Short mmCIF file of C-alpha atoms (C1' of nucleotides) in Angstrom, two decimals:
data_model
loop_
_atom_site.label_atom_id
_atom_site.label_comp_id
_atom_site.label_asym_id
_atom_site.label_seq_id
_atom_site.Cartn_x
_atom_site.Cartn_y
_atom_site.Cartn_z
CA UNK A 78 -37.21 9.56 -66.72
CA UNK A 79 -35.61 8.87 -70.30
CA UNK A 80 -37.81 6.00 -70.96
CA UNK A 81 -40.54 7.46 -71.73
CA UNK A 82 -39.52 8.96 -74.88
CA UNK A 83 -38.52 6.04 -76.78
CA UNK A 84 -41.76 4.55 -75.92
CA UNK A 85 -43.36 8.04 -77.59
CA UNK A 86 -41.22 8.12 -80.65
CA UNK A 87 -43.80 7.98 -83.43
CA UNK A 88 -46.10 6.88 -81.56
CA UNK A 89 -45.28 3.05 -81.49
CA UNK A 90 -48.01 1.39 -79.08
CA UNK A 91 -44.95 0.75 -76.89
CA UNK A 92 -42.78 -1.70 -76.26
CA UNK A 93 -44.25 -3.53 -72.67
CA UNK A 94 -40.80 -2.49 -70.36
CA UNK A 95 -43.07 -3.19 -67.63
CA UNK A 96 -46.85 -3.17 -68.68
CA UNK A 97 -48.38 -1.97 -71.36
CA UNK A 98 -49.17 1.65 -71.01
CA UNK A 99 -48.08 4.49 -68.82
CA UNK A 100 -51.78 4.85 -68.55
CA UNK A 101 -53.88 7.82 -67.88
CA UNK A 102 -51.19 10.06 -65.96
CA UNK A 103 -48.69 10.50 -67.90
CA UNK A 104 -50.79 9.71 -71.47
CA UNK A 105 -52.87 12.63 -70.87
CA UNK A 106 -50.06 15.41 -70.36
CA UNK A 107 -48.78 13.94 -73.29
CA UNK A 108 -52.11 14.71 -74.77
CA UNK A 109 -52.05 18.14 -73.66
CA UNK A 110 -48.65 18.72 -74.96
CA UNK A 111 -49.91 17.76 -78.63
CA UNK A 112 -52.73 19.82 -78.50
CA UNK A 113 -51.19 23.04 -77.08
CA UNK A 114 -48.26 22.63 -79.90
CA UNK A 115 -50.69 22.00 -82.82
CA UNK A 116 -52.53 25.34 -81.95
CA UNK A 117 -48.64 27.53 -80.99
CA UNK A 118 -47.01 25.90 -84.42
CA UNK A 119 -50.13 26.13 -86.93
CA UNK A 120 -50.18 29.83 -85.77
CA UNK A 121 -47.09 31.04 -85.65
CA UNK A 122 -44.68 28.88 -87.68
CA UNK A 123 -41.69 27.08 -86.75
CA UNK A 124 -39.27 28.92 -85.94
CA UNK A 125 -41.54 31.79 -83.74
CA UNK A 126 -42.58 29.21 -81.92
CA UNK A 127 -40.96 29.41 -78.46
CA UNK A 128 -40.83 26.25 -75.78
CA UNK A 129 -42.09 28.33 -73.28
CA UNK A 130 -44.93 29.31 -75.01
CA UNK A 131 -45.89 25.51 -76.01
CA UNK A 132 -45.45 25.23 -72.64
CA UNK A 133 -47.79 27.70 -71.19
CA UNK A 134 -50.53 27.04 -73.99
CA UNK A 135 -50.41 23.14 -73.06
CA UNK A 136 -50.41 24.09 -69.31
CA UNK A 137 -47.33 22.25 -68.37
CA UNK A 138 -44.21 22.98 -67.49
CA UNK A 139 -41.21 22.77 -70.21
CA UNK A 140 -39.42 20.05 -68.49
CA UNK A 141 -42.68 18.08 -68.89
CA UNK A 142 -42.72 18.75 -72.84
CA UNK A 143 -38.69 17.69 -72.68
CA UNK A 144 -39.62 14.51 -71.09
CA UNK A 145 -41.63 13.48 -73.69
CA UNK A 146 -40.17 14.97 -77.08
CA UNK A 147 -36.69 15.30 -77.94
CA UNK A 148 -36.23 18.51 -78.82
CA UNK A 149 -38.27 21.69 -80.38
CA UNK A 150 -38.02 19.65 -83.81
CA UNK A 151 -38.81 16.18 -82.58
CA UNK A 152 -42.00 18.25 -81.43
CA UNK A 153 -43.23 19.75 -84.39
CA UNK A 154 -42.14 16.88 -86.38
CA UNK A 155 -44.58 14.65 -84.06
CA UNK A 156 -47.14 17.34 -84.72
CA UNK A 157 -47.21 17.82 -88.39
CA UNK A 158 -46.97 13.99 -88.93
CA UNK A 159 -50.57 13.65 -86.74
CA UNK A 160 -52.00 16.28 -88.35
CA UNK A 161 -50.80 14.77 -91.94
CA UNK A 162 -52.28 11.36 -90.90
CA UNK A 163 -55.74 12.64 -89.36
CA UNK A 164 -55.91 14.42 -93.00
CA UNK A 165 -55.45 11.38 -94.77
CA UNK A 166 -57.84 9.39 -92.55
CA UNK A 167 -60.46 12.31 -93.82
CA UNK A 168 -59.41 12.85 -97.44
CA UNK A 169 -61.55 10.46 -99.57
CA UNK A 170 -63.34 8.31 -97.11
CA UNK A 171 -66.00 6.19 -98.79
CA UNK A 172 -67.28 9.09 -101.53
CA UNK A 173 -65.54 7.51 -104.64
CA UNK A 174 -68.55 5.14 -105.48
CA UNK A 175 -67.79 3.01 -108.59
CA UNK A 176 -72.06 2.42 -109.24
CA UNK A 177 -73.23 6.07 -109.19
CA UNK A 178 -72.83 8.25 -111.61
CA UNK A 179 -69.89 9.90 -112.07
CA UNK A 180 -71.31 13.67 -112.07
CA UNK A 181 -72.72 12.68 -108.54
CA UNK A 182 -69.38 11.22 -107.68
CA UNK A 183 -67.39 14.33 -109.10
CA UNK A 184 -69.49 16.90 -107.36
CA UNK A 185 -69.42 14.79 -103.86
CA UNK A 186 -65.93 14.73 -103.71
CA UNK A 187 -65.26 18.31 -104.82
CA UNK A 188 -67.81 19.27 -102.18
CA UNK A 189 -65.84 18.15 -99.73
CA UNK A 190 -62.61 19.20 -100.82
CA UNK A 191 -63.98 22.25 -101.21
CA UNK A 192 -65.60 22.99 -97.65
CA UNK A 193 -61.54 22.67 -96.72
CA UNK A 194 -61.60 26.14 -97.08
CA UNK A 195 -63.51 27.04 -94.44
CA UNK A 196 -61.61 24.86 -91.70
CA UNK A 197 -58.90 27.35 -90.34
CA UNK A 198 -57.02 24.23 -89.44
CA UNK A 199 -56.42 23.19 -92.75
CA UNK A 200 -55.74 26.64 -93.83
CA UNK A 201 -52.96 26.76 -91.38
CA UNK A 202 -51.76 23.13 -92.20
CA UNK A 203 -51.42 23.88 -95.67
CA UNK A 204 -49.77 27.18 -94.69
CA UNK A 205 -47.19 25.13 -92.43
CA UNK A 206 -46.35 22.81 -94.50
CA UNK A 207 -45.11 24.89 -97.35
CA UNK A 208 -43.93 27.49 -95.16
CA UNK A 209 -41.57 24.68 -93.64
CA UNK A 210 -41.37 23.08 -96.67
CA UNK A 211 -37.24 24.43 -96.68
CA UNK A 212 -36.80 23.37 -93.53
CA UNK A 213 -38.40 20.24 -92.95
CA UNK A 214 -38.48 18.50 -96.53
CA UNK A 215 -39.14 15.17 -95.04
CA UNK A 216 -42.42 16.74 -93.77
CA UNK A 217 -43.39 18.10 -97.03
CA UNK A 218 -42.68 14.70 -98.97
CA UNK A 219 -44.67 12.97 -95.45
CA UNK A 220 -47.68 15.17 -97.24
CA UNK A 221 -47.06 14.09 -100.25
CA UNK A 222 -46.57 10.61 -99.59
CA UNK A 223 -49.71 10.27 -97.51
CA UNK A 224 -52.37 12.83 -98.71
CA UNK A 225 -51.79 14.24 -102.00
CA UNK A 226 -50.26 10.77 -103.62
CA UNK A 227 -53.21 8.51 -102.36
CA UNK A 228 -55.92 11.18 -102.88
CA UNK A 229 -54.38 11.70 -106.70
CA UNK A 230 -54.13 7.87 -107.12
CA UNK A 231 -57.55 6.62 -105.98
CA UNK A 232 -59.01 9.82 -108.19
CA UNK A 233 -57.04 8.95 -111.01
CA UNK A 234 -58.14 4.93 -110.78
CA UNK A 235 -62.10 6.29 -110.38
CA UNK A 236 -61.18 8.18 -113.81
CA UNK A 237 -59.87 5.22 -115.48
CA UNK A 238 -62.33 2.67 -114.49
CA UNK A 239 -65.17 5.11 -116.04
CA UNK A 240 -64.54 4.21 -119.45
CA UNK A 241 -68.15 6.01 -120.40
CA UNK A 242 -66.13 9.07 -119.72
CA UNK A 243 -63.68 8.73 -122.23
CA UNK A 244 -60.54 9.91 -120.18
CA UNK A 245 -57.67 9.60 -121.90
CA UNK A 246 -54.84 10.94 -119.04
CA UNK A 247 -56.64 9.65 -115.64
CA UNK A 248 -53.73 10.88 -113.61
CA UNK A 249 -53.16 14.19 -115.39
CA UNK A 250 -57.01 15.07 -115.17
CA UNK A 251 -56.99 13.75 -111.41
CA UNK A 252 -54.66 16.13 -110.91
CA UNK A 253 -55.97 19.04 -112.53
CA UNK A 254 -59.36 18.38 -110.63
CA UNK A 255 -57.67 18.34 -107.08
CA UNK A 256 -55.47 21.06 -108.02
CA UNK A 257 -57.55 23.27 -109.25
CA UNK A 258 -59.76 22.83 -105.91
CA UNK A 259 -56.16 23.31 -104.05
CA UNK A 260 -55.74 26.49 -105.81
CA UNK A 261 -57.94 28.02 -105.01
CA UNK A 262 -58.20 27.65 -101.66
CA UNK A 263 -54.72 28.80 -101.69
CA UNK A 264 -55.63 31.91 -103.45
CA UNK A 265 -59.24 32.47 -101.73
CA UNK A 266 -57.97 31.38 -98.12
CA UNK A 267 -53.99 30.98 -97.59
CA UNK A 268 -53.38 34.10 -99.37
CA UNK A 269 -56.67 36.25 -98.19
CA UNK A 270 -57.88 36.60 -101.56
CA UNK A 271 -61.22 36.55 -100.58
CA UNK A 272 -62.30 40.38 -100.97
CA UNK A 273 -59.85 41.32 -103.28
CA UNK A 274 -60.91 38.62 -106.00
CA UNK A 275 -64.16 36.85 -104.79
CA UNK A 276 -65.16 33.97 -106.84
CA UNK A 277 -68.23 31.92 -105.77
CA UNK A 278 -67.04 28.31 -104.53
CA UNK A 279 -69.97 26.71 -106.21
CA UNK A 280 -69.96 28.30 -109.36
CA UNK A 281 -66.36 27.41 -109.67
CA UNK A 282 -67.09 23.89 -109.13
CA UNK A 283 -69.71 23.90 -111.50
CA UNK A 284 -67.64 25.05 -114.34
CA UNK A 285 -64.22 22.31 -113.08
CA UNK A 286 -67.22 19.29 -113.47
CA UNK A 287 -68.57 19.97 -116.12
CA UNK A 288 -65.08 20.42 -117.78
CA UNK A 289 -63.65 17.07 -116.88
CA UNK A 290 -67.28 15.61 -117.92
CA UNK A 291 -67.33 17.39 -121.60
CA UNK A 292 -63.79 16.88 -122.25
CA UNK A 293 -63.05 14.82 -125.84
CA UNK A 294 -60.65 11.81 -126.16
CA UNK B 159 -28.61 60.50 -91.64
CA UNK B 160 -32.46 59.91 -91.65
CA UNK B 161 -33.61 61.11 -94.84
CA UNK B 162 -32.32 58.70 -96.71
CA UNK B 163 -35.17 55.93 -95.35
CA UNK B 164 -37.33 58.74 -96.05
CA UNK B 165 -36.35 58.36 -99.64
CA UNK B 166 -36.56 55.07 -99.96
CA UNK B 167 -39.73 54.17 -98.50
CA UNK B 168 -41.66 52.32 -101.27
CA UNK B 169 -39.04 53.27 -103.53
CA UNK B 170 -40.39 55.96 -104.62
CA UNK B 171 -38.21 58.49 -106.75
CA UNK B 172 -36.87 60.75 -104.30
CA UNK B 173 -38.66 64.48 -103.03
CA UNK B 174 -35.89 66.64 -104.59
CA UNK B 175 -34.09 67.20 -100.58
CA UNK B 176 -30.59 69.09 -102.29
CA UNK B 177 -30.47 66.97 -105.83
CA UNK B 178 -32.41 64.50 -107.25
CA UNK B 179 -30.00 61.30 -105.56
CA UNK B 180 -27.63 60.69 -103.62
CA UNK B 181 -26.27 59.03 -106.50
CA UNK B 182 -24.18 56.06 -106.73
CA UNK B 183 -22.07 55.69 -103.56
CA UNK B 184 -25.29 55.07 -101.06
CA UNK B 185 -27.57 53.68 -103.77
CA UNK B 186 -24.79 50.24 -104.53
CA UNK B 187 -24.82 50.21 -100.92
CA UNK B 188 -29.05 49.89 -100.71
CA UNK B 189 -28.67 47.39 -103.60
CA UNK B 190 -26.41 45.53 -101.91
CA UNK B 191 -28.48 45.17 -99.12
CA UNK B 192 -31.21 44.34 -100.86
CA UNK B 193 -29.88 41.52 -103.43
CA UNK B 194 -28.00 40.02 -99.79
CA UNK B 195 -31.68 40.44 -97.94
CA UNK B 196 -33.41 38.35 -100.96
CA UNK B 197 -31.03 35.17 -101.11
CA UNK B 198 -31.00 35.34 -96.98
CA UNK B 199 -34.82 36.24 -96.40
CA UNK B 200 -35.84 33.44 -99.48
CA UNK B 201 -33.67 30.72 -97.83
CA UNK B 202 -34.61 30.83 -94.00
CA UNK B 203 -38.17 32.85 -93.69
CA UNK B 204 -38.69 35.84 -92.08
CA UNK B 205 -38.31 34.68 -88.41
CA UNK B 206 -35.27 32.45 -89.10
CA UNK B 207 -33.39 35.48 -91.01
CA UNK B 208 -30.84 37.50 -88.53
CA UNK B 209 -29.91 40.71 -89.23
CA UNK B 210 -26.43 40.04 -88.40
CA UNK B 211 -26.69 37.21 -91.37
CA UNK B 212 -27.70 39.87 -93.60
CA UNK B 213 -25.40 42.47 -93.47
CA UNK B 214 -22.70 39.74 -93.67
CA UNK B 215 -24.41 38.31 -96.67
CA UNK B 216 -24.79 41.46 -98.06
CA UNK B 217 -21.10 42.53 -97.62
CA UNK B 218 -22.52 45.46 -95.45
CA UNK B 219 -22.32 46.57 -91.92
CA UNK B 220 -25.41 45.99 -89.78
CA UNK B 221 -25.97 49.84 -89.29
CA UNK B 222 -25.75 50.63 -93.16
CA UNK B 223 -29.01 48.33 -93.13
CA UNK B 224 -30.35 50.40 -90.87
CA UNK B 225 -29.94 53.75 -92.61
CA UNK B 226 -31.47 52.64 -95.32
CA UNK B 227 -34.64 50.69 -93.69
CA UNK B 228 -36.57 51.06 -90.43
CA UNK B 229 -36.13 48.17 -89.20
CA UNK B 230 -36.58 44.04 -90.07
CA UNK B 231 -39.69 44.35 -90.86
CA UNK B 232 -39.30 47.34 -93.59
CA UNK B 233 -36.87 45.52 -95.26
CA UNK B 234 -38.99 41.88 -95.51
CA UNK B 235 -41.57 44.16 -97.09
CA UNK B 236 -39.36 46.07 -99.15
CA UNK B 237 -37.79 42.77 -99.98
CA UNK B 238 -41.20 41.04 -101.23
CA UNK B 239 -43.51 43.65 -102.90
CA UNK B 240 -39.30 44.49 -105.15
CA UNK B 241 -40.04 40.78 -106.06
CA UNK B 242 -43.81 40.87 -106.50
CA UNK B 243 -43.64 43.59 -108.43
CA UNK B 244 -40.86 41.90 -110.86
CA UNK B 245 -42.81 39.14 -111.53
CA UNK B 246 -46.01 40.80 -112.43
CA UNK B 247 -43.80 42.30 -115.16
CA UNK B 248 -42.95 38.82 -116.44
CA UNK B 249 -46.17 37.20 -115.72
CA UNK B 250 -48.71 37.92 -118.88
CA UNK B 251 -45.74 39.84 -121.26
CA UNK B 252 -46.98 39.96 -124.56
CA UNK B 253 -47.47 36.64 -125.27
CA UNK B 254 -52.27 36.80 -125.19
CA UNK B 255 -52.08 37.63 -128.57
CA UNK B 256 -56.13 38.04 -129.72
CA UNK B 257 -54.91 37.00 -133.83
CA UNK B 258 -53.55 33.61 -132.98
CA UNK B 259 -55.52 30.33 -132.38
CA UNK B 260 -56.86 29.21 -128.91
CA UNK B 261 -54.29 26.23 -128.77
CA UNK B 262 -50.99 27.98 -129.90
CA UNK B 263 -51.91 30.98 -127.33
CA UNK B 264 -52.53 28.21 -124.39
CA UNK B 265 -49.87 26.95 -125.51
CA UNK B 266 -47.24 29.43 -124.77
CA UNK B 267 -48.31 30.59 -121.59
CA UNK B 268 -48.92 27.30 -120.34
CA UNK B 269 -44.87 26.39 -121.19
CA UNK B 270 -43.84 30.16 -120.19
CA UNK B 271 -46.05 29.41 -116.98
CA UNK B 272 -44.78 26.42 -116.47
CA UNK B 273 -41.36 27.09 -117.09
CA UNK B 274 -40.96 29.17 -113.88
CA UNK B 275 -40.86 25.34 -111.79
CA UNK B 276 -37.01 25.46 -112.59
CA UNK B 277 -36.70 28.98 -111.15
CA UNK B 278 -35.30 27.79 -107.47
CA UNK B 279 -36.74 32.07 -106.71
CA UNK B 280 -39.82 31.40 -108.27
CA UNK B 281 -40.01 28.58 -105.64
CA UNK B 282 -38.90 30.34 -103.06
CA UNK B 283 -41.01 33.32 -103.19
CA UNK B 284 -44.05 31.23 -103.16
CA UNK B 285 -42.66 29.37 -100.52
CA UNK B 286 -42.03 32.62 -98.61
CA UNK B 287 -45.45 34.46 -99.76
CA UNK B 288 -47.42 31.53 -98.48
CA UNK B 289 -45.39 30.58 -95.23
CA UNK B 290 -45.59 34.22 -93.74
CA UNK B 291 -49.09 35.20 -95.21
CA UNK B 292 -50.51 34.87 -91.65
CA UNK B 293 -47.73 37.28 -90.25
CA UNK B 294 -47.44 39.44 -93.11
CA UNK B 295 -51.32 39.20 -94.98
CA UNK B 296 -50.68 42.65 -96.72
CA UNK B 297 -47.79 40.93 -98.52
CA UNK B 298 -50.16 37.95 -99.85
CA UNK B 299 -52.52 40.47 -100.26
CA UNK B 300 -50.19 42.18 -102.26
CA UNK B 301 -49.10 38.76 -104.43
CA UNK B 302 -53.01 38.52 -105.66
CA UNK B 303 -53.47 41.94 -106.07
CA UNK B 304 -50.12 42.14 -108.49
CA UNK B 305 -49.38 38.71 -109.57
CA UNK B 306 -52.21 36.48 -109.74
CA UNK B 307 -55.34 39.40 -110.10
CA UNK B 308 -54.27 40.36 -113.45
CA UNK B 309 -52.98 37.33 -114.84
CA UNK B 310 -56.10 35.39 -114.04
CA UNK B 311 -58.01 39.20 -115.14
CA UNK B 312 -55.93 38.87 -118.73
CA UNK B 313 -56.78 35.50 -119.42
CA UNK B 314 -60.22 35.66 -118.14
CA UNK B 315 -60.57 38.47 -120.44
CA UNK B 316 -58.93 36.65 -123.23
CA UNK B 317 -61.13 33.41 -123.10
CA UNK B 318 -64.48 35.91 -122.69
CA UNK B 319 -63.18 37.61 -126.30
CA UNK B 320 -62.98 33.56 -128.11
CA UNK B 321 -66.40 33.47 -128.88
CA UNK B 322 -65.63 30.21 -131.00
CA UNK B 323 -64.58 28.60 -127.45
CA UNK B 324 -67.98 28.62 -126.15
CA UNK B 325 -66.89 29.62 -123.05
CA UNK B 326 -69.62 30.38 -120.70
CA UNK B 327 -67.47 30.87 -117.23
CA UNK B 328 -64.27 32.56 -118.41
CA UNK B 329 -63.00 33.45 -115.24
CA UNK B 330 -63.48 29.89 -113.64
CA UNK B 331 -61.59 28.58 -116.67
CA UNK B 332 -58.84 31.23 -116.05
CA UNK B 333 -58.70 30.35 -112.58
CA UNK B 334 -58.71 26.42 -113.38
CA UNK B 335 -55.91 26.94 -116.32
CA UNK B 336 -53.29 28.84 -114.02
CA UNK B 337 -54.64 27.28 -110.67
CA UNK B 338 -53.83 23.56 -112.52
CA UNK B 339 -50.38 24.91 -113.17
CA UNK B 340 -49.69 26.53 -110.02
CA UNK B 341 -50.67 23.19 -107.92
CA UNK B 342 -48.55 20.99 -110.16
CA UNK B 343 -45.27 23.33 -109.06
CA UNK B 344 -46.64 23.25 -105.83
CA UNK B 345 -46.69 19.46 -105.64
CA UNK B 346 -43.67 18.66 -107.63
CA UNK B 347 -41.27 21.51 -106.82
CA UNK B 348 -42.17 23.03 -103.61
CA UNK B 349 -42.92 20.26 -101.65
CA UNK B 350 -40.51 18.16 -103.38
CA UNK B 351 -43.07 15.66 -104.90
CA UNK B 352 -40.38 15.14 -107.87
CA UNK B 353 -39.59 11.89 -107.22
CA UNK B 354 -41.94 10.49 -105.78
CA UNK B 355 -45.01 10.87 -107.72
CA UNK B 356 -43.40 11.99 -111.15
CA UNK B 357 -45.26 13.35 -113.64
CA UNK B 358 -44.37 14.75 -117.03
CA UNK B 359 -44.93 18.88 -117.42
CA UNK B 360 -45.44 18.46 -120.93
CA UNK B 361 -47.88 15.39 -120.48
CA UNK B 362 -50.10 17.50 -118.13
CA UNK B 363 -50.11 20.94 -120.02
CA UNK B 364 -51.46 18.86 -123.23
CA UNK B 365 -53.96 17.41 -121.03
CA UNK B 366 -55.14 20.96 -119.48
CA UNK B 367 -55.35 22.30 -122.48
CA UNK B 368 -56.82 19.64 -124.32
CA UNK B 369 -59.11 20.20 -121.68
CA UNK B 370 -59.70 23.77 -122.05
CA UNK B 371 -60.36 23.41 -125.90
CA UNK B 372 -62.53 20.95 -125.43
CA UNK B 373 -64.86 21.45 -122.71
CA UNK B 374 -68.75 21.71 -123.96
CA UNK B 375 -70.89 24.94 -123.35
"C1'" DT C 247 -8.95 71.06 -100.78
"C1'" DA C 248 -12.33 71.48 -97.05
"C1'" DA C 249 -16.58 70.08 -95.26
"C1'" DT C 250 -19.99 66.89 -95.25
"C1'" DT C 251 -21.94 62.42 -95.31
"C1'" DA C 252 -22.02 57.44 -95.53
"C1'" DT C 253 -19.82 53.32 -94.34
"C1'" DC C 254 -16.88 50.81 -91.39
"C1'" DA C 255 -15.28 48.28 -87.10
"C1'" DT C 256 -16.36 47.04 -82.72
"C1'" DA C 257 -18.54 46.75 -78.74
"C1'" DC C 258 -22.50 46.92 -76.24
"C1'" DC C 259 -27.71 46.71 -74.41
"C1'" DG C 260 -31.75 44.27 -72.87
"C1'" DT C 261 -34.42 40.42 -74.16
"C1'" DT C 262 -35.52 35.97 -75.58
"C1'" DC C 263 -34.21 31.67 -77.08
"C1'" DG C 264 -33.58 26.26 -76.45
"C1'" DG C 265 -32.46 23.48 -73.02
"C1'" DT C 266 -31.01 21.95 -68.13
"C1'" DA C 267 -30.59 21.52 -62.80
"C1'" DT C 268 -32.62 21.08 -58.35
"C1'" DG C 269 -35.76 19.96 -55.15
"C1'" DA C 270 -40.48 19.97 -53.64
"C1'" DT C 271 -45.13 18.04 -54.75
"C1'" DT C 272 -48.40 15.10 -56.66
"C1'" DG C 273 -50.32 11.01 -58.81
"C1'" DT C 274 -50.07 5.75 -59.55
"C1'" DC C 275 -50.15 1.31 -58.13
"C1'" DA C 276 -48.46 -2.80 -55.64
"C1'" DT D 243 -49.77 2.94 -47.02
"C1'" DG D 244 -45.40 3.13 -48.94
"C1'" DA D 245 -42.31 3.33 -52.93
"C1'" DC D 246 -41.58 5.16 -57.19
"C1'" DA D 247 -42.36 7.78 -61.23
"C1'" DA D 248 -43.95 12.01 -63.21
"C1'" DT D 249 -45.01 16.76 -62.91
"C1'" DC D 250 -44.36 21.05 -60.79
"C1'" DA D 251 -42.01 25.63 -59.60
"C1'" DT D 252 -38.14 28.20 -60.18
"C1'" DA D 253 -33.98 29.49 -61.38
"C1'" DC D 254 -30.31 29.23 -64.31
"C1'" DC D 255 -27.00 28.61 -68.62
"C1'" DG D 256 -24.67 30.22 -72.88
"C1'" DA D 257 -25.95 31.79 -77.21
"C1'" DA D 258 -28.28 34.53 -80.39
"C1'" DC D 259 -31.51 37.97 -81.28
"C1'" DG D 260 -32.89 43.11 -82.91
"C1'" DG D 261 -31.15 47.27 -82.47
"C1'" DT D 262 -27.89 51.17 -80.86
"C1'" DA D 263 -23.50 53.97 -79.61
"C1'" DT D 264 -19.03 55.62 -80.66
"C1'" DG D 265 -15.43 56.93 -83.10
"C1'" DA D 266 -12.39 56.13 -87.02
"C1'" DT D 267 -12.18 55.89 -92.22
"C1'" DA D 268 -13.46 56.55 -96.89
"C1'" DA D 269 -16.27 58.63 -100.47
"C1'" DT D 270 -18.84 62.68 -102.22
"C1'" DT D 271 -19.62 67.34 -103.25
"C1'" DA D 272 -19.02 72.22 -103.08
#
DNA sequence: TAATTATCATACCGTTCGGTATGATTGTCA
DNA sequence: TGACAATCATACCGAACGGTATGATAATTA
């Protein structure tokens, strides 16, 4: 009964004890558990999250949940650190192109960035994340580590390979362009700005690219 | 016993019940309460905060807490929109003066902006803002209405009145000036980024604002 | 000073929490 | 099919929670 949960600990492709996989069975409850916990943490936070309600959500029993996590913070640990890995899988796929031009480039990646805002699982990630940020700083620097620091570092090396652009501080203006995007999504979304300061996503955009584009040396 | 919640509510400066207060005594008791709530409330969240933790923080007994606020929840609100409202009167002070040039007014607010990523409350309350702005939207609500609606409003305002800027979307280059800021605390300070993807303040404010200064029409 | 009012100390209430125990039931696989 | 592992149902544990009751003590005000 214990075994299983070393064999789940960050989920390591296990360790063969006896064969490869606990296949199917028990892989699937697992499953369930994950997905039931992502939606019971992202909406309520940490700490008014409640077992039983994990529980009920994943529709399994808490002794099932026990058998395969630790504890209530080995759980949302394992949650936040999928969630911060599926983001970075997403982040900045294959739409930094080093042969088009870079206003194409620019607006393709703020694009996507941008339609963040509209994914209430972001929204909530974000919110979790810095709302736990106290709590759980190992979490918050996993985030940084894995999404923010490669996003900001592949940005900043597009920036400095475009010497036709003239871009004296790469990083700096790589991270003014993400955080600006970041902002206000915070603002617009996280912080339900949306009818009490509207701003039109597009136009914003508009005026961030052609910023970075006009700046001088 | 009752009236004195009455009184409170919203802080508003009492109906005239016998006298004007019910000076001194009951009023270092509510501030007590209040200056205990904040450190407790900032530190641990909303749903991590126990009453009990309070009062003893606050060098109060748990019923004096409760003559002075409903309940929990009345004091978390009381709690945030006392510190909203403090830092809109810091935000935008005096320093947009219309006389001076562009750079030296970027300038200062940029370092009196970013100045506020040493202030562990500063941190804190966005932390706190952010984390329960799905339990408590009014709050956020609140926070853009107060904090970031007029400071982005100001500055929008101010960059509409530099004709010599050239300026054509003032309040997307309001939101990208303070939004730039805000995401580098974010990063750096409240999700401890610090050390491990540095960056100098000073480096990226003279980037922004080179930025700023510089963009074309 | 006398009466009023707020705070104190302490104990309590019902509920929920994270986590465990027990034993029956179900799925897996040799 | 039989043996074993995992999940189920249910009940329980001690602790902590938000909030209240009671009665004594200290501060305010008339």
């Amino acid at each position: 009964m214990l075994y299983i949960r070393e064999l789940m600990s960050s989920s390591k492709p296990a360790k063969a004890k006896t064969q490869a996989n606990l296949s199917q069975y028990s892989q699937t409850k697992r499953q369930q558990i994950v997905d039931g916990a992502i939606r019971v943490f992202l909406k309520y936070g940490y700490a008014d999250t409640s077992m039983n309600r994990v529980a009920e959500e994943s529709g399994v029993i808490k002794q099932t949940i026990y058998s395969h996590f630790s504890d209530k913070e080995g759980l949302f640990r394992a949650i936040i650190e999928t969630l911060t890995l599926e983001h970075f899988r997403n982040e900045f796929g294959d739409n930094l192109s080093f042969e088009e031009s870079p206003d194409v480039v620019l607006r393709r990646i703020g694009t996507v960035f941008m339609q963040r805002k509209d994914d209430p699982s972001y929204i909530a990630l974000m919110r979790t994340v810095i709302g736990e940020s106290a709590r759980f700083p190992e979490l918050a620097r996993l985030y940084v580590n894995t999404v923010i620091g490669p996003a900001k570092q592949a940005l900043s090396a597009y920036f400095a390979a475009q010497k036709q652009l003239q871009i004296s501080e790469p990083e700096a203006t790589a991270r003014i362009y993400c955080g600006s995007i970041v902002s206000y999504i915070m603002t617009q979304e996280v912080l339900h700005g949306n009818e009490i300061i509207p701003f039109d996503s597009e136009r914003f955009l508009n005026t961030l690219i052609a910023m970075v584009l006009g700046q001088k040396k």
